[in-house]
Short mmCIF file of C-alpha atoms in Angstrom, two decimals:
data_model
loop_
_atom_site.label_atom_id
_atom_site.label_comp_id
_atom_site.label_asym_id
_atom_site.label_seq_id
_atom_site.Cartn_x
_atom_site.Cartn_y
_atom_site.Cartn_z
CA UNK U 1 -53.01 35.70 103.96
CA UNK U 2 -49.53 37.14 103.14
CA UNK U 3 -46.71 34.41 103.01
CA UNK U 4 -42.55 34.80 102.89
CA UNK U 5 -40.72 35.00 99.99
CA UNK U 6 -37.10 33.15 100.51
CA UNK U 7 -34.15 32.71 98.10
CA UNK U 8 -30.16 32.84 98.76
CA UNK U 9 -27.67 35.01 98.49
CA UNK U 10 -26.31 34.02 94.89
CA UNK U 11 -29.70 36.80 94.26
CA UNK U 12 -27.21 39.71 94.37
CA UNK U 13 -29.97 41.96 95.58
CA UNK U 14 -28.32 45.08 96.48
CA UNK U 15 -28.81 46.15 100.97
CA UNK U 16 -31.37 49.34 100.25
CA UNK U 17 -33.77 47.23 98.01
CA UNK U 18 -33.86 43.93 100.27
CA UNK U 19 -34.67 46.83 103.27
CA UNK U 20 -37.55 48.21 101.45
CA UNK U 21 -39.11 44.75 101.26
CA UNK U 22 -41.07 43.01 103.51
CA UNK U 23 -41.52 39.15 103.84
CA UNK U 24 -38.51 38.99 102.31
CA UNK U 25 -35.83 36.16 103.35
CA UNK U 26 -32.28 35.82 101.90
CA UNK U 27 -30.20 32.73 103.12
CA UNK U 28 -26.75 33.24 103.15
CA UNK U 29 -24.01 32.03 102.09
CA UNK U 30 -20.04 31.13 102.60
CA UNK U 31 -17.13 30.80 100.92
CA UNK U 32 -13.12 31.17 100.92
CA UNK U 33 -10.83 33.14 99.69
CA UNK U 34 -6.80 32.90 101.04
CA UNK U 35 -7.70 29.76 103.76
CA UNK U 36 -10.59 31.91 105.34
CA UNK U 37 -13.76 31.23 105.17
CA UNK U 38 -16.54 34.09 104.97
CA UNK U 39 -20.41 34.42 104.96
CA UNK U 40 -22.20 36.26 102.89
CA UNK U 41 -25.12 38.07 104.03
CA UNK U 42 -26.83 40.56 101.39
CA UNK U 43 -28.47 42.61 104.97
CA UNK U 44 -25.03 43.50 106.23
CA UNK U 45 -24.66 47.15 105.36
CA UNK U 46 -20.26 46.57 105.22
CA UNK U 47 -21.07 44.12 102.72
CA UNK U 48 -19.83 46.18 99.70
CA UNK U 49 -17.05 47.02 100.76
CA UNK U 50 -15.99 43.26 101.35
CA UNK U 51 -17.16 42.32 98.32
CA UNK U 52 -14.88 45.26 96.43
CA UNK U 53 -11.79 43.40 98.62
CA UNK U 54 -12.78 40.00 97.40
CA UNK U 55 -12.74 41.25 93.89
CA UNK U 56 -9.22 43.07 94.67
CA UNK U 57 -8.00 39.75 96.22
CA UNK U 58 -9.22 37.53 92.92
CA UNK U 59 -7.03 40.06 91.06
CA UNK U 60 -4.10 39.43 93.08
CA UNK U 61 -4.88 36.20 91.97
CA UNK U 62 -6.13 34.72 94.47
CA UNK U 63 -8.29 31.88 94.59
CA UNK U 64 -11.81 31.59 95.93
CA UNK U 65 -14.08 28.99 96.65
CA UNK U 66 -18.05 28.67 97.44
CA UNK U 67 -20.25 26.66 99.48
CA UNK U 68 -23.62 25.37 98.56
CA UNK U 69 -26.56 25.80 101.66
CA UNK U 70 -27.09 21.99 102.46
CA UNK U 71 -30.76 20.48 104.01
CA UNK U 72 -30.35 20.99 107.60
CA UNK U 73 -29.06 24.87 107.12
CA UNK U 74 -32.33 25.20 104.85
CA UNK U 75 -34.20 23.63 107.56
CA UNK U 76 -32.25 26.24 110.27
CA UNK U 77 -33.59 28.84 107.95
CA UNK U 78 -37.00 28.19 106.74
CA UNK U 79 -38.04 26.42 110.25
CA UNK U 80 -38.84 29.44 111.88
CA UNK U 81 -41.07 31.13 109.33
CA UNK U 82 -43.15 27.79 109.29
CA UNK U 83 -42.99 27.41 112.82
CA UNK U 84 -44.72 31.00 113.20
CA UNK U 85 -47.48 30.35 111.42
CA UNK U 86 -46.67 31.80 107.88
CA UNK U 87 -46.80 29.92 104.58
CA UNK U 88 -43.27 29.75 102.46
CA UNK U 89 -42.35 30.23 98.74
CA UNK U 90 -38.39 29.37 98.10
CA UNK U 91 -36.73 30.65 94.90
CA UNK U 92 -33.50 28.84 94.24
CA UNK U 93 -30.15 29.57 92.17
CA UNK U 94 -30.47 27.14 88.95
CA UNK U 95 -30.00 23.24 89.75
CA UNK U 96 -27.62 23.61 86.31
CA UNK U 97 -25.23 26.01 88.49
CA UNK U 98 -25.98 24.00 91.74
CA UNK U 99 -26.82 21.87 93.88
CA UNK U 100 -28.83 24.02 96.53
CA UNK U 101 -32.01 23.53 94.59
CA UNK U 102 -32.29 19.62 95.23
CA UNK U 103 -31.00 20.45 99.26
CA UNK U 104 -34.01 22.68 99.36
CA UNK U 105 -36.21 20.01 98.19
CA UNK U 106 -34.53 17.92 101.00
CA UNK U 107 -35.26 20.47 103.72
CA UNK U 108 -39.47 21.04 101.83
CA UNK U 109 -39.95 17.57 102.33
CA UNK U 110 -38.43 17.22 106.13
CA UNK U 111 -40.66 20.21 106.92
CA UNK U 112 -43.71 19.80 104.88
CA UNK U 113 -43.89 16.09 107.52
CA UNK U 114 -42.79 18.19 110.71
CA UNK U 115 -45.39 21.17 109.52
CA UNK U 116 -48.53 19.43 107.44
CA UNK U 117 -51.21 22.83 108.32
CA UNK U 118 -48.20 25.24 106.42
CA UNK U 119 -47.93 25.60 102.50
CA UNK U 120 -44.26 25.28 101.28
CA UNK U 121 -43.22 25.37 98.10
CA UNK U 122 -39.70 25.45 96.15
CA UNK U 123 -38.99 26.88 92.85
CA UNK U 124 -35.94 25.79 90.78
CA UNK U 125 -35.62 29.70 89.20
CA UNK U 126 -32.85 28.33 86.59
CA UNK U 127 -31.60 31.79 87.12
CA UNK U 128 -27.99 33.46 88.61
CA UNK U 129 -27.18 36.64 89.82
CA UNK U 130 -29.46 39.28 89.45
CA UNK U 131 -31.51 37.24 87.03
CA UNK U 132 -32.50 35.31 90.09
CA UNK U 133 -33.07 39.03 91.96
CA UNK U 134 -35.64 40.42 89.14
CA UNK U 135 -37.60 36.78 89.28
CA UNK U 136 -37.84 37.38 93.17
CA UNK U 137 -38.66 41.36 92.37
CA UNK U 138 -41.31 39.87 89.71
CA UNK U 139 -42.43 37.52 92.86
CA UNK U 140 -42.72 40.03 95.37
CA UNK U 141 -44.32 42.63 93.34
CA UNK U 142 -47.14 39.93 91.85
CA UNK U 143 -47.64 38.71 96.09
CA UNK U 144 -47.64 42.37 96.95
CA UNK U 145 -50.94 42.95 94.36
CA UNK U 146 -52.65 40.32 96.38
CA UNK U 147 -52.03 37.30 95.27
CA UNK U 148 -52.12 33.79 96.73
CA UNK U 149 -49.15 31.28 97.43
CA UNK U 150 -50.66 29.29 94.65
CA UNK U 151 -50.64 31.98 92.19
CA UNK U 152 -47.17 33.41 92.93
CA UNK U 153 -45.85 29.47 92.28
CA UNK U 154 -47.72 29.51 88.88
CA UNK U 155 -46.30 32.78 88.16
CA UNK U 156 -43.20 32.28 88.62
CA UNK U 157 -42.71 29.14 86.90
CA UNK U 158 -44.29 31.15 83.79
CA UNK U 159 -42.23 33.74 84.02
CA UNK U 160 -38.38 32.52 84.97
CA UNK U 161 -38.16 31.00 81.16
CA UNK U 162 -38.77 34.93 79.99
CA UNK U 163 -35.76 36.15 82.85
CA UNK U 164 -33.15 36.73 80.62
CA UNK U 165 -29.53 36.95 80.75
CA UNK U 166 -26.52 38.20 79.22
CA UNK U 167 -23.42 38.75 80.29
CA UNK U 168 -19.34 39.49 79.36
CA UNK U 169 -16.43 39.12 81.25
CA UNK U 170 -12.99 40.57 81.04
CA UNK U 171 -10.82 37.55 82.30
CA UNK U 172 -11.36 34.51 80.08
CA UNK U 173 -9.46 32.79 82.77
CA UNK U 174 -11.97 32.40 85.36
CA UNK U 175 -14.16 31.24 82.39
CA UNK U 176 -11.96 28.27 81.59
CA UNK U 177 -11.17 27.36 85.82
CA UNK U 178 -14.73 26.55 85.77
CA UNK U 179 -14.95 24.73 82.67
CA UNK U 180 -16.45 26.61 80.52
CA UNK U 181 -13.87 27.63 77.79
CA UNK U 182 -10.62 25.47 77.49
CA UNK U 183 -7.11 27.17 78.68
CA UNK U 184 -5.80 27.04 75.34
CA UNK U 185 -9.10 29.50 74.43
CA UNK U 186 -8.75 31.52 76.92
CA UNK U 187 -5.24 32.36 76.53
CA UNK U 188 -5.60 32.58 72.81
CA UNK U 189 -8.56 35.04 73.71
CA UNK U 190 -7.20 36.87 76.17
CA UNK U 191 -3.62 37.70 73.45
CA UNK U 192 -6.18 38.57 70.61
CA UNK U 193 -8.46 40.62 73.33
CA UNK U 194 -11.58 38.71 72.53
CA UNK U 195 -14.72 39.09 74.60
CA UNK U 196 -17.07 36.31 74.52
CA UNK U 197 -20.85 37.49 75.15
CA UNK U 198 -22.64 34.69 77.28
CA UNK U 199 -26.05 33.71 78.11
CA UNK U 200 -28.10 31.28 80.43
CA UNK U 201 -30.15 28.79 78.09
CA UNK U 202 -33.61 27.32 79.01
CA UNK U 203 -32.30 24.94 81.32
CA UNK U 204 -29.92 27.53 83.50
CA UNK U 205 -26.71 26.96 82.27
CA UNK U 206 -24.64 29.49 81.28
CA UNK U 207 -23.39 29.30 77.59
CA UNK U 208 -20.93 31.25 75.43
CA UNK U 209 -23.29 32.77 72.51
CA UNK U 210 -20.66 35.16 70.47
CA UNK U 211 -16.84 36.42 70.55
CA UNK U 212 -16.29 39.86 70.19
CA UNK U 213 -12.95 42.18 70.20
CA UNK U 214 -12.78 44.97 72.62
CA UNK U 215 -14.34 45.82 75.88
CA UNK U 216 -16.55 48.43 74.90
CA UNK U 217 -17.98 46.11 71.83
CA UNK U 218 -18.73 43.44 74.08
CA UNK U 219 -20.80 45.90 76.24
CA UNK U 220 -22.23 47.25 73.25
CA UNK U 221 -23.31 43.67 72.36
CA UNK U 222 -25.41 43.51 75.46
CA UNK U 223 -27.63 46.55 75.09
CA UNK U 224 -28.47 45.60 71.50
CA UNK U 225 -29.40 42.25 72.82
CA UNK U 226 -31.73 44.16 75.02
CA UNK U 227 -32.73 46.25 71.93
CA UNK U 228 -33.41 43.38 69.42
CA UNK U 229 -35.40 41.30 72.72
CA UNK U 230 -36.88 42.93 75.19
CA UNK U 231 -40.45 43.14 75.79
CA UNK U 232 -41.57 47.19 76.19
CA UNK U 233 -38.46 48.09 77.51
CA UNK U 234 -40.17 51.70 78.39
CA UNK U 235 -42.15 49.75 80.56
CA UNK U 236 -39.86 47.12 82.42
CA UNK U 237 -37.58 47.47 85.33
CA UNK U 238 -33.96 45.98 84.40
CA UNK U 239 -31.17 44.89 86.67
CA UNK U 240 -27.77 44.80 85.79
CA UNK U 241 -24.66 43.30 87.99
CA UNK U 242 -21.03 43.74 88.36
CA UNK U 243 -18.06 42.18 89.50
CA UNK U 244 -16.17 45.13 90.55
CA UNK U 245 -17.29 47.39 87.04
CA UNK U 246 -18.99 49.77 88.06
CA UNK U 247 -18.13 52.57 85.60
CA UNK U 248 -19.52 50.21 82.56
CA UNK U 249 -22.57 48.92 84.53
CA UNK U 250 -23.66 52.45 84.66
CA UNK U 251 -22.43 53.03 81.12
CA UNK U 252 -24.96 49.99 80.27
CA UNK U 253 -27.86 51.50 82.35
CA UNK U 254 -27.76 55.30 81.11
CA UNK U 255 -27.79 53.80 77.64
CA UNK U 256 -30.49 51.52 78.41
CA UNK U 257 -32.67 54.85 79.62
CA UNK U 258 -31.61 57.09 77.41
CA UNK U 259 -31.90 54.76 73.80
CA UNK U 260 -34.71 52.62 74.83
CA UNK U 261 -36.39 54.52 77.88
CA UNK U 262 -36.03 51.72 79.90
CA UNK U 263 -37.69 53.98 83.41
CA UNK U 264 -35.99 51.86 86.07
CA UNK U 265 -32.43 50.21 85.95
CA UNK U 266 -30.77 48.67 89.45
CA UNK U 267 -27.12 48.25 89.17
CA UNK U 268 -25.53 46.19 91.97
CA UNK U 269 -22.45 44.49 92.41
CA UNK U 270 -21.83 40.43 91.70
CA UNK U 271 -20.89 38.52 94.66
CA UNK U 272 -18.36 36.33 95.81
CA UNK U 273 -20.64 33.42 95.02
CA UNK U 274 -20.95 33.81 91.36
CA UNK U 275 -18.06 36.11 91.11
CA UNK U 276 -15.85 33.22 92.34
CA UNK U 277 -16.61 31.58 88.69
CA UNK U 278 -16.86 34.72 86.46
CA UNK U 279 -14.14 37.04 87.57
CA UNK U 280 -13.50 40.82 88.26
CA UNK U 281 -14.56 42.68 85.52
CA UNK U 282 -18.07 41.00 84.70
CA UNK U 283 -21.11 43.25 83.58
CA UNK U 284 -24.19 41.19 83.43
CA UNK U 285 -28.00 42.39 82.36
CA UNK U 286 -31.38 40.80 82.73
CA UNK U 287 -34.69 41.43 81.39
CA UNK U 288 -37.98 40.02 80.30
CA UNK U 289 -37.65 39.12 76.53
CA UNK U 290 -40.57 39.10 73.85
CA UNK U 291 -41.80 35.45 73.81
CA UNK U 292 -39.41 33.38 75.51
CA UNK U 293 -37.21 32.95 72.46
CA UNK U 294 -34.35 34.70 73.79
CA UNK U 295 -32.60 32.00 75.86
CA UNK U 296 -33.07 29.94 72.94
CA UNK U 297 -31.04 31.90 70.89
CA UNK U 298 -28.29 29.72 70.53
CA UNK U 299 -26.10 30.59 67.47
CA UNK U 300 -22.67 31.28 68.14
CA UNK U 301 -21.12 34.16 65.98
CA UNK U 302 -17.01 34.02 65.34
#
């Protein structure tokens, strides 16, 4: 019997791919920017262009804000599914990023009481972004072949250690508002024009792994972590996200096809969620590594 795949909108799953899928439920999200609060809602087809206005807004140096789902809008959510008569898998954004994975464990419990006959279960993915899309793509595709609620909850908890990620940003700033570099870094940085190259480690936090000069070396940096990694690139799908950079995302994805014959790359933007705490300017992939070593890779490189 088929069941519903659910995760939240800090996926980054671009419109046309969620609308190919079915049994597929994304939870929004909200948060503010200038005093207004606003949802976001990876179905709604205007979303892009809100999402390039957010990023213009962050520019202008503005300030944004997010919200985590709590239990009872999990329960709003996932209530319904249950309540039909169909079995639920949830894949949440890393407990190391948030706190949305121990809500949702909140909301399985409350429901698992109200709804003993239904299967729930709730998956902390310790992935972001599109790392968190490709382990519900991974997900989907492995239900999709016929597989049972059981075995889509074993797979993914073997698999999201092998979802890797690396990323760069272009404002060191954002970086150091949420704590991860200190302001004297990132001003230091941002004088001597020093990209750092960041990854998510085994427990889903994101770390700085190396500090390059230059935009384009930084970008460079990611495909050859791809090269040096990846398991059969020629036969993996790869995502790769954006906070408002295109241009190099695609740069990144023609030179993943064209040097490692990677056959299927999905480029799609960052949004507010994450992009709130890395910036305009971000250019993130992810990818199944060799043997799990590569979020382990923890030497930094000055």
């Amino acid at each position: 019997m088929a069941f519903w795949i659910v995760t939240d909108a800090c996926s980054d799953l671009p419109v046309h791919y969620i609308k190919k899928q079915h049994d597929l439920y994304i939870v929004p999200m909200s948060y503010q920017i200038d005093g207004v609060v606003k949802e976001i809602d990876l179905t709604d087809e205007t979303l892009a262009g809100r999402v390039k206005s957010f990023y213009d807004q962050l520019s202008d140096g503005k300030v944004a804000t997010t919200f985590q789902v709590n239990q009872n809008e999990w329960v709003d959510h996932i209530e319904p599914l249950l309540k039909a008569g169909h079995d639920v898998l949830m894949l949440v954004l890393s407990s190391n990023l948030s706190g949305m994975y121990a809500t949702s464990k909140l909301a399985e419990t409350e429901l698992r009481a109200k709804y003993p006959e239904r299967k729930l279960y709730t998956f902390d993915t310790r992935c972001a972004s599109l790392g968190e899309g490709l382990l519900v793509h991974m997900a989907l595709a492995y239900r999709d072949a016929g597989h049972t609620i059981e075995e889509t909850f074993q797979y993914v908890q073997d698999t999201a250690p092998r979802v890797i990620h690396w990323l760069t940003v272009s404002d060191l700033h954002f970086l150091a508002r949420g704590g991860r570099l200190s302001a004297t870094s990132a001003s230091l940085g941002s004088i001597l024009k020093i990209k750092p190259v960041l990854n998510v480690d085994p427990n889903g936090r994101l770390v700085p792994r190396m500090k390059v000069q230059g935009r384009k070396h930084s970008l460079k940096a990611l495909f050859e972590k791809v090269e040096n990694t990846a398991l059969s690139p020629e036969t993996q799908t790869m995502f790769i996200s954006h906070g408002d950079s295109e241009k190099d995302a695609h740069w990144l994805a023609e030179r993943l096809q064209e040097k490692l014959h990677v056959p299927e790359v999905l480029v799609s933007q960052i949004g507010p969620i994450v992009g709130s705490h890395a910036g305009p300017g971000t250019v993130a992939v992810f990818f199944l590594d060799k043997d799990g070593s590569a979020r382990l890779d923890a030497v930094e490189h000055h």
